[in-house]
Coordinates of N, CA, C and O in Angstrom, one line a residue:
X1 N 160.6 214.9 169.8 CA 161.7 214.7 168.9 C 162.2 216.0 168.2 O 162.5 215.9 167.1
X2 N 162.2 217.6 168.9 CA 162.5 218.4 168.2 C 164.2 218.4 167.6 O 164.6 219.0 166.6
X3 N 164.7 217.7 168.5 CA 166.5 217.7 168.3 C 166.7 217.0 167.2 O 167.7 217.3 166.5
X4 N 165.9 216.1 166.9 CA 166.3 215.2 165.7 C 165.9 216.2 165.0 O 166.8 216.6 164.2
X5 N 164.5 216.8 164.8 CA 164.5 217.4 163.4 C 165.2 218.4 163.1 O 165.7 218.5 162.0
X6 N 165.3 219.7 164.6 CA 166.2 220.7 164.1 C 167.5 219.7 163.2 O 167.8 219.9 162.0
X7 N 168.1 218.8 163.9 CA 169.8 218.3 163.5 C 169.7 217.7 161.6 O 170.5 217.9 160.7
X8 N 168.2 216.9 161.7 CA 168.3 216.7 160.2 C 168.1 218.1 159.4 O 169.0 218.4 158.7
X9 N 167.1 218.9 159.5 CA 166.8 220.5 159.0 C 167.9 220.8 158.6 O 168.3 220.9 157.4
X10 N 168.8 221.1 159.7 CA 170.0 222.2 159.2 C 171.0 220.6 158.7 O 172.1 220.9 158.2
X11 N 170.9 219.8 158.7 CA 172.4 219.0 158.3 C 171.9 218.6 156.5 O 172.5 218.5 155.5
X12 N 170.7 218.5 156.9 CA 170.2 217.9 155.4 C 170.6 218.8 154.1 O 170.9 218.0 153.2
X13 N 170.7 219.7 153.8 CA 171.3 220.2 152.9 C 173.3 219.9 152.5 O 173.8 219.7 151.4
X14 N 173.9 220.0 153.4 CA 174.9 219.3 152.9 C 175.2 217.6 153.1 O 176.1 217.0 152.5
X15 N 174.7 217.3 153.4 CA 174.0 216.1 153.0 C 173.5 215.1 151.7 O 173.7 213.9 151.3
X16 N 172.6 216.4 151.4 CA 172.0 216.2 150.1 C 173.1 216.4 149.1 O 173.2 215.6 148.2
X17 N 174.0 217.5 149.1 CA 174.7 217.9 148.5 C 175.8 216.7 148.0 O 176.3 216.4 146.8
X18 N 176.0 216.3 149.2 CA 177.3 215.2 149.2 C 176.8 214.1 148.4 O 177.5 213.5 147.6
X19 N 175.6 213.6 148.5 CA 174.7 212.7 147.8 C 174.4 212.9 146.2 O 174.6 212.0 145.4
X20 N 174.2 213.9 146.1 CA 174.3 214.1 144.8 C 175.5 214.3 144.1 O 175.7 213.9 142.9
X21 N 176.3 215.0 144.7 CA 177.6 214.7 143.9 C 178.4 213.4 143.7 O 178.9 213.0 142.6
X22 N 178.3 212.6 144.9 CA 178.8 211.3 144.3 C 178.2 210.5 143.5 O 178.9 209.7 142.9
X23 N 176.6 210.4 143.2 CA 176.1 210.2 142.6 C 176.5 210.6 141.2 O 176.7 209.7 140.4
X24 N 176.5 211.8 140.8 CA 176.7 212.5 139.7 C 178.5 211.9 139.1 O 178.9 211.8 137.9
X25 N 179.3 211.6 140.3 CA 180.7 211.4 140.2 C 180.6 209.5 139.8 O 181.7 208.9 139.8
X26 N 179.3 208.8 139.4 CA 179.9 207.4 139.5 C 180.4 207.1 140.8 O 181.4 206.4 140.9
X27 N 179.9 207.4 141.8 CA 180.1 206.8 143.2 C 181.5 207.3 143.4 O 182.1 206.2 143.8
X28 N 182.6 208.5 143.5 CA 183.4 208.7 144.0 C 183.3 210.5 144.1 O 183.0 211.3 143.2
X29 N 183.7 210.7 145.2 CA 183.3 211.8 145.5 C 184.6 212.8 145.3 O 185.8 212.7 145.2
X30 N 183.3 214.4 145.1 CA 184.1 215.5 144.2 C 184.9 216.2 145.5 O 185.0 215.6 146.6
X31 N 185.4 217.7 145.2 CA 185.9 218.2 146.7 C 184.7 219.1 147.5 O 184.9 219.8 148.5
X32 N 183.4 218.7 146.6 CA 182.3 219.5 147.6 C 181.9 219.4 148.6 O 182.0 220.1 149.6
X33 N 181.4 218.3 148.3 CA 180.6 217.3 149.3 C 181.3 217.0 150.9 O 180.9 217.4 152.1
X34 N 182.1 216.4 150.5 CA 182.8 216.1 151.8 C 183.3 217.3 152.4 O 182.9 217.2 153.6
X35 N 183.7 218.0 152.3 CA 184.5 219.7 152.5 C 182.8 220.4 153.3 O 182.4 221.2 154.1
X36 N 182.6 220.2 152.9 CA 180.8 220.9 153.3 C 180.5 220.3 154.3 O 180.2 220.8 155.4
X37 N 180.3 218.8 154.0 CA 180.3 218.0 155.7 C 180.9 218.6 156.7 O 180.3 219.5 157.3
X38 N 182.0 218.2 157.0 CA 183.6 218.5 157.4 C 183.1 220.3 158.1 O 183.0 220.6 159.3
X39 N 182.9 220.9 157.2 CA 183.4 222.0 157.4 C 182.1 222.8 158.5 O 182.2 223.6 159.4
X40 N 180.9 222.1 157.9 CA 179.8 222.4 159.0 C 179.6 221.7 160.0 O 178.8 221.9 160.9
X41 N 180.5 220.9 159.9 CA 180.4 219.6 161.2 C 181.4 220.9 162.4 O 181.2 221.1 163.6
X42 N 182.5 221.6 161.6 CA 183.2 222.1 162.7 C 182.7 223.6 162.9 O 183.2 224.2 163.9
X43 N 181.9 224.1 162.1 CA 181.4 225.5 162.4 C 180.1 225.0 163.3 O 180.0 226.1 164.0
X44 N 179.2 224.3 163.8 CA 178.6 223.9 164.7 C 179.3 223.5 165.7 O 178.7 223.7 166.8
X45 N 180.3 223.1 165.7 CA 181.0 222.3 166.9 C 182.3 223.7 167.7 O 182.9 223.9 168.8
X46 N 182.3 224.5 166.3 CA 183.4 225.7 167.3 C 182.9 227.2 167.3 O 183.4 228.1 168.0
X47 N 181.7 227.5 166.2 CA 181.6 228.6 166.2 C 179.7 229.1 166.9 O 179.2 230.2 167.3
X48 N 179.3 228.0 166.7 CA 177.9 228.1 167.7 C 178.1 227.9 169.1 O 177.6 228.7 169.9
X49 N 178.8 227.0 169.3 CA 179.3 227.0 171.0 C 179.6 228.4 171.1 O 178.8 229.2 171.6
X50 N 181.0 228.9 170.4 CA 181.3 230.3 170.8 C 180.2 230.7 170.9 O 179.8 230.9 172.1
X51 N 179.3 231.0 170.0 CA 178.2 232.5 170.1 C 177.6 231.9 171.3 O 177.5 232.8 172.2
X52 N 177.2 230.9 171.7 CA 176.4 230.4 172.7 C 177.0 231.0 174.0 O 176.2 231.5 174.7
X53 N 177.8 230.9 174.4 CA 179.0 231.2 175.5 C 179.1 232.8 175.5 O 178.8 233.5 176.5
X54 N 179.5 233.3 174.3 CA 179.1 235.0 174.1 C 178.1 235.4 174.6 O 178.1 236.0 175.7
X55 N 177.1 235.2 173.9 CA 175.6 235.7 174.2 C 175.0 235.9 175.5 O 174.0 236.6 175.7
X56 N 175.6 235.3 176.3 CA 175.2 235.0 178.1 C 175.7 236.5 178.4 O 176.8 237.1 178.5
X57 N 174.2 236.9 178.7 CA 174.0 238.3 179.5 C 175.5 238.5 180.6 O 176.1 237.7 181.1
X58 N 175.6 239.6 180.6 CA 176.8 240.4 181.4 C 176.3 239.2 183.3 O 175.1 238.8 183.4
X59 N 177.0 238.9 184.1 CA 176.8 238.1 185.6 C 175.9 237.0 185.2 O 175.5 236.4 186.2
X60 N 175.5 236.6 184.5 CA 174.5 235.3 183.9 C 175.8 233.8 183.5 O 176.9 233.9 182.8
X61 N 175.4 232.9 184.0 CA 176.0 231.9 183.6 C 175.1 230.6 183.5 O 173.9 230.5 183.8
X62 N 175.7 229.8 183.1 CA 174.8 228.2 182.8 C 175.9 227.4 183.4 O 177.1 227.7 183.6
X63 N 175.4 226.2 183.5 CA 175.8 225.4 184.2 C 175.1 223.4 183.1 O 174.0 223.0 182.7
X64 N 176.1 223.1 183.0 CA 176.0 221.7 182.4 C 175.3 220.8 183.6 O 175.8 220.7 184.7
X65 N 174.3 220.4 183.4 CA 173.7 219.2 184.3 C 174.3 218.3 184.3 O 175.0 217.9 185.2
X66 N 173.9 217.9 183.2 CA 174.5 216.3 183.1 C 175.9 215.8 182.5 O 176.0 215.7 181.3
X67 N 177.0 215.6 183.1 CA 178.4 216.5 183.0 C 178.4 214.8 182.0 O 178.7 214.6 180.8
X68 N 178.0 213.8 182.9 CA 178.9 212.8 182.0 C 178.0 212.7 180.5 O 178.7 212.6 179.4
X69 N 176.9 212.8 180.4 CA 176.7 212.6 178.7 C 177.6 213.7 177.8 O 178.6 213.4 177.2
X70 N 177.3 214.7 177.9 CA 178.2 215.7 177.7 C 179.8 215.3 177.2 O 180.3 215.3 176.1
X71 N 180.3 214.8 178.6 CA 181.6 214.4 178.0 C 181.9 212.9 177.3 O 183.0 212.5 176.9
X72 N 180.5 212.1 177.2 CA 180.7 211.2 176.4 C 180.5 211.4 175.0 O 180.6 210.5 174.2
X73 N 180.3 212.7 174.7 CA 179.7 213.1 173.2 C 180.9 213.9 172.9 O 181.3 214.1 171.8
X74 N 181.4 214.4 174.3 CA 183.2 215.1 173.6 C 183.9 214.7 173.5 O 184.8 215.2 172.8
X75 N 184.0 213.1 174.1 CA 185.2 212.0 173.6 C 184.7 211.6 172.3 O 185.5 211.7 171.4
X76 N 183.5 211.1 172.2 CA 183.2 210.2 170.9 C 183.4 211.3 169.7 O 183.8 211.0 168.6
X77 N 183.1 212.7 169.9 CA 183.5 213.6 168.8 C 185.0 214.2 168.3 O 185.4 214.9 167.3
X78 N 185.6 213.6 169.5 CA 187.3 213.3 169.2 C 187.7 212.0 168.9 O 188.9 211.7 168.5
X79 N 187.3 211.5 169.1 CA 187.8 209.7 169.0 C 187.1 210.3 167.2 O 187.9 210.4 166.3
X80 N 185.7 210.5 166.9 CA 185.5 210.6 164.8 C 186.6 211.2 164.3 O 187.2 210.8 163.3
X81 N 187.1 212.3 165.1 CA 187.7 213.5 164.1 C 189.3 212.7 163.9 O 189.9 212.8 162.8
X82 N 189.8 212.0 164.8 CA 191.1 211.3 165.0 C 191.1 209.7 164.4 O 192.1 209.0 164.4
X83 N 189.3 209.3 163.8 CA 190.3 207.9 163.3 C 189.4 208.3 161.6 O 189.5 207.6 160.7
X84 N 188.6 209.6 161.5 CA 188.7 209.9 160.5 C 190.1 210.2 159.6 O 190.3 209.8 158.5
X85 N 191.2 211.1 160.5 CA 192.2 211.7 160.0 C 193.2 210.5 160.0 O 194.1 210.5 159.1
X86 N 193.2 209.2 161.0 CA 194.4 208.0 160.5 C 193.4 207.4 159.7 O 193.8 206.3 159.9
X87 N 192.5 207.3 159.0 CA 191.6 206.6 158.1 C 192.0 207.0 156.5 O 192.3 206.3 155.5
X88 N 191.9 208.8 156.8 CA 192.3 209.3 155.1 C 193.4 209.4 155.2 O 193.9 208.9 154.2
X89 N 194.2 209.8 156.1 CA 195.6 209.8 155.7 C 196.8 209.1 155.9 O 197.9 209.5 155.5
X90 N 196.6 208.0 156.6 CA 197.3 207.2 157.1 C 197.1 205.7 156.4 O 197.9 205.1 155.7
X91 N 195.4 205.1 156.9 CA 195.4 203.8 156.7 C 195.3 203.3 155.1 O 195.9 202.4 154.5
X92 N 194.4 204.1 154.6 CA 193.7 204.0 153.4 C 193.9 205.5 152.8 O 192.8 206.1 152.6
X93 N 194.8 206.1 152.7 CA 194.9 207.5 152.0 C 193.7 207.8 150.9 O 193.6 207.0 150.0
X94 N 193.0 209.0 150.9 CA 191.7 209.3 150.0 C 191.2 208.3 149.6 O 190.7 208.2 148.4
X95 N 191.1 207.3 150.4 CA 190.2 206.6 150.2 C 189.2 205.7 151.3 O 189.8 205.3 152.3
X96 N 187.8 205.5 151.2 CA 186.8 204.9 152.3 C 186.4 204.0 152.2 O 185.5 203.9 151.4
X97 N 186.8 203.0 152.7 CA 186.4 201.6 152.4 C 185.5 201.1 153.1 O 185.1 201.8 154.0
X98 N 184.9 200.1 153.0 CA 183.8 199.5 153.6 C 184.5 199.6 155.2 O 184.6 200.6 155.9
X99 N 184.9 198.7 155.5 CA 185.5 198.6 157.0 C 185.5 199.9 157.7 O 185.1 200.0 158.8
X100 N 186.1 201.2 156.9 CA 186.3 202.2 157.8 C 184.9 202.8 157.8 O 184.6 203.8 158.5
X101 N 184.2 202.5 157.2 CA 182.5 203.1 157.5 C 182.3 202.2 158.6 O 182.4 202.6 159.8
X102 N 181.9 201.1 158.3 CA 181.4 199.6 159.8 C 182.0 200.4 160.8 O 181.2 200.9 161.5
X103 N 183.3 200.7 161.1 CA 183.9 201.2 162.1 C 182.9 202.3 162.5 O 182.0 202.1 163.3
X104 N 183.0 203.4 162.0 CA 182.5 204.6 162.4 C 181.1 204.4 162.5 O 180.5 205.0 163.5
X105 N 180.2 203.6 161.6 CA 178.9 203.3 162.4 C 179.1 202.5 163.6 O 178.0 202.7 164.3
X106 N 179.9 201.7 164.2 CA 179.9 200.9 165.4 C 179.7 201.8 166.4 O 178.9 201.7 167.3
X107 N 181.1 203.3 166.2 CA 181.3 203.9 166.9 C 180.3 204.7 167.3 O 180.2 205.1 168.4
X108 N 179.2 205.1 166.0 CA 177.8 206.1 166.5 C 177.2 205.3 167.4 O 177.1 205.8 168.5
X109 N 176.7 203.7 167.2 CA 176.1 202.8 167.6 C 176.3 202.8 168.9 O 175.4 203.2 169.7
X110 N 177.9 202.4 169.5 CA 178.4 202.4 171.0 C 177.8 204.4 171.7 O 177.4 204.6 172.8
X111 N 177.9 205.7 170.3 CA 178.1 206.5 171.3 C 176.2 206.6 171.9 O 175.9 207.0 173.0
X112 N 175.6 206.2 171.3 CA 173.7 206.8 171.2 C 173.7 205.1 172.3 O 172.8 205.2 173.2
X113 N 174.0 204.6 172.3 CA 173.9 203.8 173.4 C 174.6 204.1 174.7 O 173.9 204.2 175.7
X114 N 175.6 204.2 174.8 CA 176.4 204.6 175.8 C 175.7 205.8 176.3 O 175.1 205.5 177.4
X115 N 175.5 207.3 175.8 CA 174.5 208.2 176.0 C 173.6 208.1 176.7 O 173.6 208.5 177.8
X116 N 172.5 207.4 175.9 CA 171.5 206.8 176.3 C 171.4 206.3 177.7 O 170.9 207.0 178.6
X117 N 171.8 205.1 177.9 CA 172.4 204.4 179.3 C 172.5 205.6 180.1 O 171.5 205.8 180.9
X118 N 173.8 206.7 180.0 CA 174.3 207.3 181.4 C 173.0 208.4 181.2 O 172.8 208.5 182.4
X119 N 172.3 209.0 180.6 CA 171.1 209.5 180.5 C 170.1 209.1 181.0 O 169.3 210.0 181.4
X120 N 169.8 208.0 181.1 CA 169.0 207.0 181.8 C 169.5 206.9 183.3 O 168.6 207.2 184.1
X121 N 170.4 206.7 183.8 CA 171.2 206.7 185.2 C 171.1 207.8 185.7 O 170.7 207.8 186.9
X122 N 171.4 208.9 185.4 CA 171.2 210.4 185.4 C 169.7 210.7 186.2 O 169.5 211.2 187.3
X123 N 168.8 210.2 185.1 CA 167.4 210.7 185.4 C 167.2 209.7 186.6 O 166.6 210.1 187.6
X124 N 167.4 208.8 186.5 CA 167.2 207.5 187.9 C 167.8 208.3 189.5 O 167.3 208.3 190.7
X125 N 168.8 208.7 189.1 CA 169.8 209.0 190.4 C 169.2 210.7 190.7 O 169.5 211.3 191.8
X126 N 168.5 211.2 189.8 CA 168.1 212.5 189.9 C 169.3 214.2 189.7 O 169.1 215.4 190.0
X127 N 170.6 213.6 189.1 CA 171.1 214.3 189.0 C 171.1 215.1 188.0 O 172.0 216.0 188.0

């Protein structure tokens, strides 16, 4: 399980952060918290890939194995970012309601299963 711990390691601090502030806020959150989520959620997702892609020695390349988990984690990570943004600004403006959480856990639920599954087929089929 090293991926889980690296992912809690580095996420747990804003995390924590976000937890304590709403806590401190009476259960409604300040502009830290979330903005620090948010904001590391997309410097892991745009600026680590880059260095990762940079860093490949001069004629050195890599290659994705397993193409469909992969692109199941690039849909489900655009499907968050697009019913997060009709969620705050659209359905329920600055605000999170129970439903729009259920949602977004259903959606981790469907993606760690769905994953899972074609990761399982993957290793079955040997690809």
């Amino acid at each position: 399980m090293p991926t889980f711990n690296a992912a809690a390691g580095s996420s747990a601090p804003e995390i924590l952060l976000s937890i304590v502030e709403v806590v401190a806020n009476s259960m409604n959150s300040g502009t830290l918290g979330p903005s620090t989520i948010v904001g590391s959620a997309a410097f892991n997702l745009m600026i680590i890939t880059a260095v990762c892609i940079i860093c490949l020695p001069a004629g050195e390349t890599r290659t994705i194995k397993q193409k469909n988990v992969f692109l199941t984690t690039a849909a489900y990570s655009i499907l968050a970012y697009v019913l997060l943004l009709v969620f705050v600004l659209l359905w329920t403006p600055e605000v999170v309601t129970i439903a729009e959480s259920v949602i977004l856990v259903i959606c981790l639920v469907l993606l760690i299963v769905q994953a899972y599954v074609i990761d399982k087929k993957c290793e079955s089929t040997g690809q």
